[in-house]
Amino acid sequence: DIQMTQSPSTLSASEGDRVTITCRASQSISRWLAWYQQKPGKAPKVLIYKASSLEGGVPSRFSGSGSGTEFTLTISSLQPDDFATYYCQQYDRYPYTFGQGTKLEIK
Amino acid sequence: QVQLVESGGGVVQPGRSLRLSCSASGFTFSSYGMHWVRQAPGKGLEWVAIISNDGSNTYSGDSVKGRFTISRDNSMNTVYLHMNSLRPEDTAVYYCAKDPTSATRDGHYLDYWGQGTLVTVSS
């Protein structure tokens, strides 16, 4: 199975900050990577697919990059609504796997 | 708008069976693959299974293979997760989610999610 490792596990930041979350795959997944945002008690919501494509309706302050084994999610200027947990997911091959999550907290 | 509503969760004893349902609306159900994903309390997301739009292709994760079966009824706009030989470690919120493609050969990401249904396996 492909292992997905996110860093950091927890990130403390302030409104207006630029933040970056990294996701590494244990083998190349080309660009078959998605990023999700999850708030407590709610279902995840897709932000980015195919490494860098922004899902419709997602604010442009979210961006994704990378290919192969290393990927990043960047939020250019944190808004209050962005404090949540973020997951990456590979869909290059079965079984699909998620990273362990990055909790973005208010500093 | 796309809506996915899961049902069928509850408390079940170890070794017993349970069937989850996910009722879909707001899109042409028979054109899209569907997934199940679970999340144990306080833990991360675990992908469980996928079924292609016509039900001809399915794939399950290692931890549930041989115990869980995904199926669908396109006439009812519903996808199911049949869970057998349940274990305490299967305790989780189970989400159904839509694939943006038919998933005939391979699935993709998950573009819409339901609100989840909680399964608790305990004696």
Short mmCIF file of C-alpha atoms in Angstrom, two decimals, chain A residues 1 32 34 36 38 41-46 48-50 55 87 89 91-92 94-100, chain B residues 35 37 39 43-47 50 59-62 95 103 105-115:
data_model
loop_
_atom_site.label_atom_id
_atom_site.label_comp_id
_atom_site.label_asym_id
_atom_site.label_seq_id
_atom_site.Cartn_x
_atom_site.Cartn_y
_atom_site.Cartn_z
CA ASP A 1 0.00 0.00 0.00
CA TRP A 32 -3.11 11.83 -8.42
CA ALA A 34 -6.36 15.48 -3.47
CA TYR A 36 -9.53 17.90 1.92
CA GLN A 38 -12.53 18.83 7.70
CA GLY A 41 -18.32 17.01 13.46
CA LYS A 42 -18.53 17.62 9.72
CA ALA A 43 -17.74 15.64 6.60
CA PRO A 44 -14.54 16.43 4.70
CA LYS A 45 -14.71 18.83 1.77
CA VAL A 46 -12.44 18.61 -1.26
CA ILE A 48 -7.72 20.53 -4.51
CA TYR A 49 -7.60 17.57 -6.93
CA LYS A 50 -4.95 16.34 -9.35
CA GLU A 55 -12.37 22.51 -6.84
CA TYR A 87 -5.89 15.61 4.77
CA GLN A 89 -5.30 11.48 -0.31
CA TYR A 91 -5.82 8.02 -5.84
CA ASP A 92 -3.07 6.62 -8.03
CA TYR A 94 -5.83 0.92 -4.75
CA PRO A 95 -6.20 0.91 -1.87
CA TYR A 96 -6.55 4.67 -1.79
CA THR A 97 -4.88 6.12 1.28
CA PHE A 98 -5.04 9.31 3.30
CA GLY A 99 -2.39 11.17 5.21
CA GLN A 100 -2.76 11.25 8.98
CA HIS B 35 -16.97 5.29 -2.21
CA VAL B 37 -14.71 6.10 3.88
CA GLN B 39 -13.23 7.68 10.58
CA LYS B 43 -8.74 9.55 14.33
CA GLY B 44 -8.03 10.21 10.67
CA LEU B 45 -9.77 9.12 7.51
CA GLU B 46 -9.57 5.56 6.17
CA TRP B 47 -10.74 4.70 2.66
CA ILE B 50 -15.30 1.81 -4.19
CA TYR B 59 -12.34 -2.76 -4.63
CA SER B 60 -11.97 -2.81 -0.85
CA GLY B 61 -9.23 -1.85 1.54
CA ASP B 62 -7.08 -4.49 3.20
CA TYR B 95 -19.21 8.30 5.10
CA ALA B 103 -14.81 4.70 -11.82
CA ARG B 105 -11.40 1.39 -14.50
CA ASP B 106 -10.08 3.55 -11.70
CA GLY B 107 -11.62 5.87 -9.19
CA HIS B 108 -10.58 9.40 -8.51
CA TYR B 109 -11.03 11.75 -5.62
CA LEU B 110 -14.20 12.24 -3.60
CA ASP B 111 -16.11 15.32 -4.63
CA TYR B 112 -19.22 15.11 -2.46
CA TRP B 113 -19.65 13.51 0.95
CA GLY B 114 -22.60 12.56 3.11
CA GLN B 115 -22.87 13.54 6.77
#
